Amino acid sequence: MGTVGGGGLLSDGGVGGSSGGALGGGLLVAGTTSDAGKSVVTAGICRWLVRQGVKVAPFKAQNMSLNSFVTREGAEIGRAQAMQAAAARVEPTALMNPVLLKPGSDRSSQVVLLGKPVGELSARGYHAGRQEQLLGTVADCLQELRRTHDAVICEGAGSPAEINLRRTDIVNMGIARAARIPVVVVGDIDRGGVFASFFGTTALLSKEDQALVAGYLVNKFRGDVTLLEPGLEMLRGLTGRQTLGVLPFAHGLGIDEEDGMGVSLRSAVRESAVAPPATAGRGPQPHGAEVLRVAVCAVPLMSNFTDVDALAAEPGVVVRFVDRAEELTDADLVVLPGTRGTVRALAWLRERGLADAIARRAAEGRPVLGICGGYQMLGERIEDDVESKAGVVDGLGLLPVRVRFAVEKTLARPAGEALGEPVEGYEIHHGVAEVTGGDEVFMSDGSGQGLDGCRAGSVWGTHWHGSLESDGFRRAFLRRVAADAGRAFVPAPDTCFGVLREEQLDRLGDLIEEHADTDALLRLIEEGVPTALPFIPPGAP
């Protein structure tokens, strides 16, 4: 595959991005469908470029996700963009995801603009005018990133051929047109119909939009690639565009998920994207004599369920998502994750008998952990005139905590100590917790001053997302869980979540370097949109 250099991004002055002069190069990774692999490909291109010495940044104009992250400056962005920033080895900023939509129902979302919430809008209200107004903002953010980087790899959303939404589009062809950057379309061949998807996606775009579509990338291919080549040649003949790579299917290659509403969770065992290599096809073996089983309640509007990735990366820890009370029976630890609808999730737990099952666990001294919204549900009382507007609602009563929802959202990157180990996390919540008792605080400042959360018996709660990524704390917590659960489980002494994640990002970079036409990708990034790309009828209606 190709290399970077020869008067391009690594030459003196390059395209001028990092020198503050001309704009750096750009590329938009679009997809034939949602979940075609746009996030993975974007991250992979970022990691491939940065390994070549290119100063690169990710960008997604508009993201709809319940999995978010807090940057150092206290801005909320999608977790996928934070992961892509890690792939690019740059600090994530609000510029990389200027618009974040956090669904609160099937019809409305909280709008987060430049890292701060600005209100709730219905889908119709957003697409009826608000979205178009934001095009200038997102274009300015992209331009600023291009001024300060050699290259910016943009990720689209859904499909660029959503013709019902094209007029208000700011994340696919809208931003590509505004910035005049080339587009590569990714298709998931594992779903089937990839040739029709490539052709149909292109043919449903207007002539002006088609002029930006420079090529295709096949994702998740299994088998002998030579069998695919005749189809790729026919596709080129039909569209005048080449396929820039065929990426093989690779197990466990996920990065942080975007959409917390569309994930199929029932009885699913989560395969960590950063788990150690399997042994004889049986998965990572436990360090001690027994495994530890973790059941995560798949509550409605579940957010930041990536919190459990660090648990799933531990050898001998089995993580699964559940929605029935009987599925908690053999669990050693039950996790109540975050949610964008705390009161709604609480009602769901009660309707399904999960609330009673969790209460029985607590009475028996069996471990329960609540994170953010899950922590709030474990408390005595919730006063919510902001999110659900339900007023005062009884919690599960398992922690001595009272929660009041504030209009202002807490966005923070705290650090402290827990169970004698350093711990870091991030906070994203409207609920303010008042702890009135308990056996001990959870997160402290190291000198005994409580910072967040509490423990009562075997029930733990904290607002801190990401805390389990702190290796020493995670091991200490799992030792406590194993002791309370009566399991002969011992956490491995050398599992480093950060190292495992870096290895995973390198795997993404390897996919691009080994299976994509990197010379062609580099030309698109450096030189922009190719000329004379043919129009494929019928075009946009």
mmCIF file with all atom_site columns, C-alpha atoms in Angstrom, residues 446-533:
data_model
loop_
_atom_site.group_PDB
_atom_site.id
_atom_site.type_symbol
_atom_site.label_atom_id
_atom_site.label_alt_id
_atom_site.label_comp_id
_atom_site.label_asym_id
_atom_site.label_entity_id
_atom_site.label_seq_id
_atom_site.pdbx_PDB_ins_code
_atom_site.Cartn_x
_atom_site.Cartn_y
_atom_site.Cartn_z
_atom_site.occupancy
_atom_site.B_iso_or_equiv
_atom_site.pdbx_formal_charge
_atom_site.auth_seq_id
_atom_site.auth_comp_id
_atom_site.auth_asym_id
_atom_site.auth_atom_id
_atom_site.pdbx_PDB_model_num
ATOM 1  C CA . GLY A 1 446 ? -7.646  10.882  49.155  1.00 0.00 ? 446 GLY A CA 1
ATOM 2  C CA . SER A 1 447 ? -7.793  12.633  52.522  1.00 0.00 ? 447 SER A CA 1
ATOM 3  C CA . GLY A 1 448 ? -11.165 11.310  53.608  1.00 0.00 ? 448 GLY A CA 1
ATOM 4  C CA . GLN A 1 449 ? -13.291 14.040  52.035  1.00 0.00 ? 449 GLN A CA 1
ATOM 5  C CA . GLY A 1 450 ? -16.084 12.488  50.019  1.00 0.00 ? 450 GLY A CA 1
ATOM 6  C CA . LEU A 1 451 ? -16.401 13.534  46.389  1.00 0.00 ? 451 LEU A CA 1
ATOM 7  C CA . ASP A 1 452 ? -19.140 11.295  45.039  1.00 0.00 ? 452 ASP A CA 1
ATOM 8  C CA . GLY A 1 453 ? -21.229 8.202   45.641  1.00 0.00 ? 453 GLY A CA 1
ATOM 9  C CA . CYS A 1 454 ? -21.609 5.887   48.586  1.00 0.00 ? 454 CYS A CA 1
ATOM 10 C CA . ARG A 1 455 ? -21.895 2.271   49.723  1.00 0.00 ? 455 ARG A CA 1
ATOM 11 C CA . ALA A 1 456 ? -24.549 0.639   51.884  1.00 0.00 ? 456 ALA A CA 1
ATOM 12 C CA . GLY A 1 457 ? -23.843 -3.041  52.520  1.00 0.00 ? 457 GLY A CA 1
ATOM 13 C CA . SER A 1 458 ? -23.108 -4.623  49.148  1.00 0.00 ? 458 SER A CA 1
ATOM 14 C CA . VAL A 1 459 ? -24.781 -1.836  47.154  1.00 0.00 ? 459 VAL A CA 1
ATOM 15 C CA . TRP A 1 460 ? -22.541 0.780   45.516  1.00 0.00 ? 460 TRP A CA 1
ATOM 16 C CA . GLY A 1 461 ? -23.362 3.934   43.561  1.00 0.00 ? 461 GLY A CA 1
ATOM 17 C CA . THR A 1 462 ? -21.480 6.682   41.745  1.00 0.00 ? 462 THR A CA 1
ATOM 18 C CA . HIS A 1 463 ? -22.099 9.376   39.153  1.00 0.00 ? 463 HIS A CA 1
ATOM 19 C CA . TRP A 1 464 ? -18.639 8.822   37.656  1.00 0.00 ? 464 TRP A CA 1
ATOM 20 C CA . HIS A 1 465 ? -18.639 7.247   34.219  1.00 0.00 ? 465 HIS A CA 1
ATOM 21 C CA . GLY A 1 466 ? -15.402 5.609   33.089  1.00 0.00 ? 466 GLY A CA 1
ATOM 22 C CA . SER A 1 467 ? -14.119 4.957   36.612  1.00 0.00 ? 467 SER A CA 1
ATOM 23 C CA . LEU A 1 468 ? -13.695 1.235   35.904  1.00 0.00 ? 468 LEU A CA 1
ATOM 24 C CA . GLU A 1 469 ? -11.066 2.077   33.295  1.00 0.00 ? 469 GLU A CA 1
ATOM 25 C CA . SER A 1 470 ? -8.721  2.924   36.203  1.00 0.00 ? 470 SER A CA 1
ATOM 26 C CA . ASP A 1 471 ? -6.888  -0.389  36.489  1.00 0.00 ? 471 ASP A CA 1
ATOM 27 C CA . GLY A 1 472 ? -6.015  -0.444  40.194  1.00 0.00 ? 472 GLY A CA 1
ATOM 28 C CA . PHE A 1 473 ? -9.493  0.645   41.256  1.00 0.00 ? 473 PHE A CA 1
ATOM 29 C CA . ARG A 1 474 ? -11.183 -1.869  38.939  1.00 0.00 ? 474 ARG A CA 1
ATOM 30 C CA . ARG A 1 475 ? -9.137  -4.732  40.388  1.00 0.00 ? 475 ARG A CA 1
ATOM 31 C CA . ALA A 1 476 ? -9.855  -3.611  43.950  1.00 0.00 ? 476 ALA A CA 1
ATOM 32 C CA . PHE A 1 477 ? -13.575 -3.360  43.224  1.00 0.00 ? 477 PHE A CA 1
ATOM 33 C CA . LEU A 1 478 ? -13.691 -6.797  41.587  1.00 0.00 ? 478 LEU A CA 1
ATOM 34 C CA . ARG A 1 479 ? -11.924 -8.312  44.598  1.00 0.00 ? 479 ARG A CA 1
ATOM 35 C CA . ARG A 1 480 ? -14.638 -6.851  46.845  1.00 0.00 ? 480 ARG A CA 1
ATOM 36 C CA . VAL A 1 481 ? -17.361 -8.130  44.514  1.00 0.00 ? 481 VAL A CA 1
ATOM 37 C CA . ALA A 1 482 ? -15.834 -11.624 44.403  1.00 0.00 ? 482 ALA A CA 1
ATOM 38 C CA . ALA A 1 483 ? -15.592 -11.719 48.201  1.00 0.00 ? 483 ALA A CA 1
ATOM 39 C CA . ASP A 1 484 ? -19.213 -10.614 48.656  1.00 0.00 ? 484 ASP A CA 1
ATOM 40 C CA . ALA A 1 485 ? -20.393 -13.046 45.976  1.00 0.00 ? 485 ALA A CA 1
ATOM 41 C CA . GLY A 1 486 ? -18.403 -15.940 47.408  1.00 0.00 ? 486 GLY A CA 1
ATOM 42 C CA . ARG A 1 487 ? -16.530 -16.523 44.164  1.00 0.00 ? 487 ARG A CA 1
ATOM 43 C CA . ALA A 1 488 ? -12.943 -17.799 43.906  1.00 0.00 ? 488 ALA A CA 1
ATOM 44 C CA . PHE A 1 489 ? -12.282 -15.137 41.288  1.00 0.00 ? 489 PHE A CA 1
ATOM 45 C CA . VAL A 1 490 ? -8.993  -13.233 41.209  1.00 0.00 ? 490 VAL A CA 1
ATOM 46 C CA . PRO A 1 491 ? -8.509  -10.270 38.854  1.00 0.00 ? 491 PRO A CA 1
ATOM 47 C CA . ALA A 1 492 ? -5.459  -10.545 36.628  1.00 0.00 ? 492 ALA A CA 1
ATOM 48 C CA . PRO A 1 493 ? -2.648  -8.355  37.991  1.00 0.00 ? 493 PRO A CA 1
ATOM 49 C CA . ASP A 1 494 ? -1.510  -7.023  34.623  1.00 0.00 ? 494 ASP A CA 1
ATOM 50 C CA . THR A 1 495 ? -4.646  -6.109  32.665  1.00 0.00 ? 495 THR A CA 1
ATOM 51 C CA . CYS A 1 496 ? -4.136  -2.518  31.475  1.00 0.00 ? 496 CYS A CA 1
ATOM 52 C CA . PHE A 1 497 ? -7.246  -1.168  29.815  1.00 0.00 ? 497 PHE A CA 1
ATOM 53 C CA . GLY A 1 498 ? -5.415  1.762   28.201  1.00 0.00 ? 498 GLY A CA 1
ATOM 54 C CA . VAL A 1 499 ? -2.837  -0.526  26.596  1.00 0.00 ? 499 VAL A CA 1
ATOM 55 C CA . LEU A 1 500 ? -5.529  -2.903  25.339  1.00 0.00 ? 500 LEU A CA 1
ATOM 56 C CA . ARG A 1 501 ? -7.434  -0.014  23.800  1.00 0.00 ? 501 ARG A CA 1
ATOM 57 C CA . GLU A 1 502 ? -4.303  1.290   22.092  1.00 0.00 ? 502 GLU A CA 1
ATOM 58 C CA . GLU A 1 503 ? -3.686  -2.160  20.638  1.00 0.00 ? 503 GLU A CA 1
ATOM 59 C CA . GLN A 1 504 ? -7.250  -2.155  19.362  1.00 0.00 ? 504 GLN A CA 1
ATOM 60 C CA . LEU A 1 505 ? -6.784  1.196   17.657  1.00 0.00 ? 505 LEU A CA 1
ATOM 61 C CA . ASP A 1 506 ? -3.617  -0.109  16.042  1.00 0.00 ? 506 ASP A CA 1
ATOM 62 C CA . ARG A 1 507 ? -5.631  -3.037  14.687  1.00 0.00 ? 507 ARG A CA 1
ATOM 63 C CA . LEU A 1 508 ? -7.953  -0.534  13.035  1.00 0.00 ? 508 LEU A CA 1
ATOM 64 C CA . GLY A 1 509 ? -4.975  1.260   11.528  1.00 0.00 ? 509 GLY A CA 1
ATOM 65 C CA . ASP A 1 510 ? -3.613  -2.061  10.296  1.00 0.00 ? 510 ASP A CA 1
ATOM 66 C CA . LEU A 1 511 ? -6.902  -2.792  8.506   1.00 0.00 ? 511 LEU A CA 1
ATOM 67 C CA . ILE A 1 512 ? -6.582  0.413   6.499   1.00 0.00 ? 512 ILE A CA 1
ATOM 68 C CA . GLU A 1 513 ? -2.859  0.059   5.840   1.00 0.00 ? 513 GLU A CA 1
ATOM 69 C CA . GLU A 1 514 ? -3.081  -3.579  4.732   1.00 0.00 ? 514 GLU A CA 1
ATOM 70 C CA . HIS A 1 515 ? -6.407  -3.694  2.894   1.00 0.00 ? 515 HIS A CA 1
ATOM 71 C CA . ALA A 1 516 ? -7.165  -0.209  1.542   1.00 0.00 ? 516 ALA A CA 1
ATOM 72 C CA . ASP A 1 517 ? -5.627  1.663   -1.382  1.00 0.00 ? 517 ASP A CA 1
ATOM 73 C CA . THR A 1 518 ? -3.812  4.141   0.804   1.00 0.00 ? 518 THR A CA 1
ATOM 74 C CA . ASP A 1 519 ? -2.210  5.905   -2.185  1.00 0.00 ? 519 ASP A CA 1
ATOM 75 C CA . ALA A 1 520 ? -5.686  6.671   -3.533  1.00 0.00 ? 520 ALA A CA 1
ATOM 76 C CA . LEU A 1 521 ? -6.961  7.753   -0.104  1.00 0.00 ? 521 LEU A CA 1
ATOM 77 C CA . LEU A 1 522 ? -3.983  10.034  0.300   1.00 0.00 ? 522 LEU A CA 1
ATOM 78 C CA . ARG A 1 523 ? -4.549  11.642  -3.089  1.00 0.00 ? 523 ARG A CA 1
ATOM 79 C CA . LEU A 1 524 ? -8.148  12.383  -2.145  1.00 0.00 ? 524 LEU A CA 1
ATOM 80 C CA . ILE A 1 525 ? -7.097  13.933  1.177   1.00 0.00 ? 525 ILE A CA 1
ATOM 81 C CA . GLU A 1 526 ? -4.328  16.018  -0.411  1.00 0.00 ? 526 GLU A CA 1
ATOM 82 C CA . GLU A 1 527 ? -5.811  16.944  -3.776  1.00 0.00 ? 527 GLU A CA 1
ATOM 83 C CA . GLY A 1 528 ? -9.518  17.049  -3.047  1.00 0.00 ? 528 GLY A CA 1
ATOM 84 C CA . VAL A 1 529 ? -12.409 16.040  -5.264  1.00 0.00 ? 529 VAL A CA 1
ATOM 85 C CA . PRO A 1 530 ? -11.436 14.327  -8.533  1.00 0.00 ? 530 PRO A CA 1
ATOM 86 C CA . THR A 1 531 ? -12.656 15.996  -11.718 1.00 0.00 ? 531 THR A CA 1
ATOM 87 C CA . ALA A 1 532 ? -15.095 14.589  -14.260 1.00 0.00 ? 532 ALA A CA 1
ATOM 88 C CA . LEU A 1 533 ? -16.770 11.960  -12.077 1.00 0.00 ? 533 LEU A CA 1
#
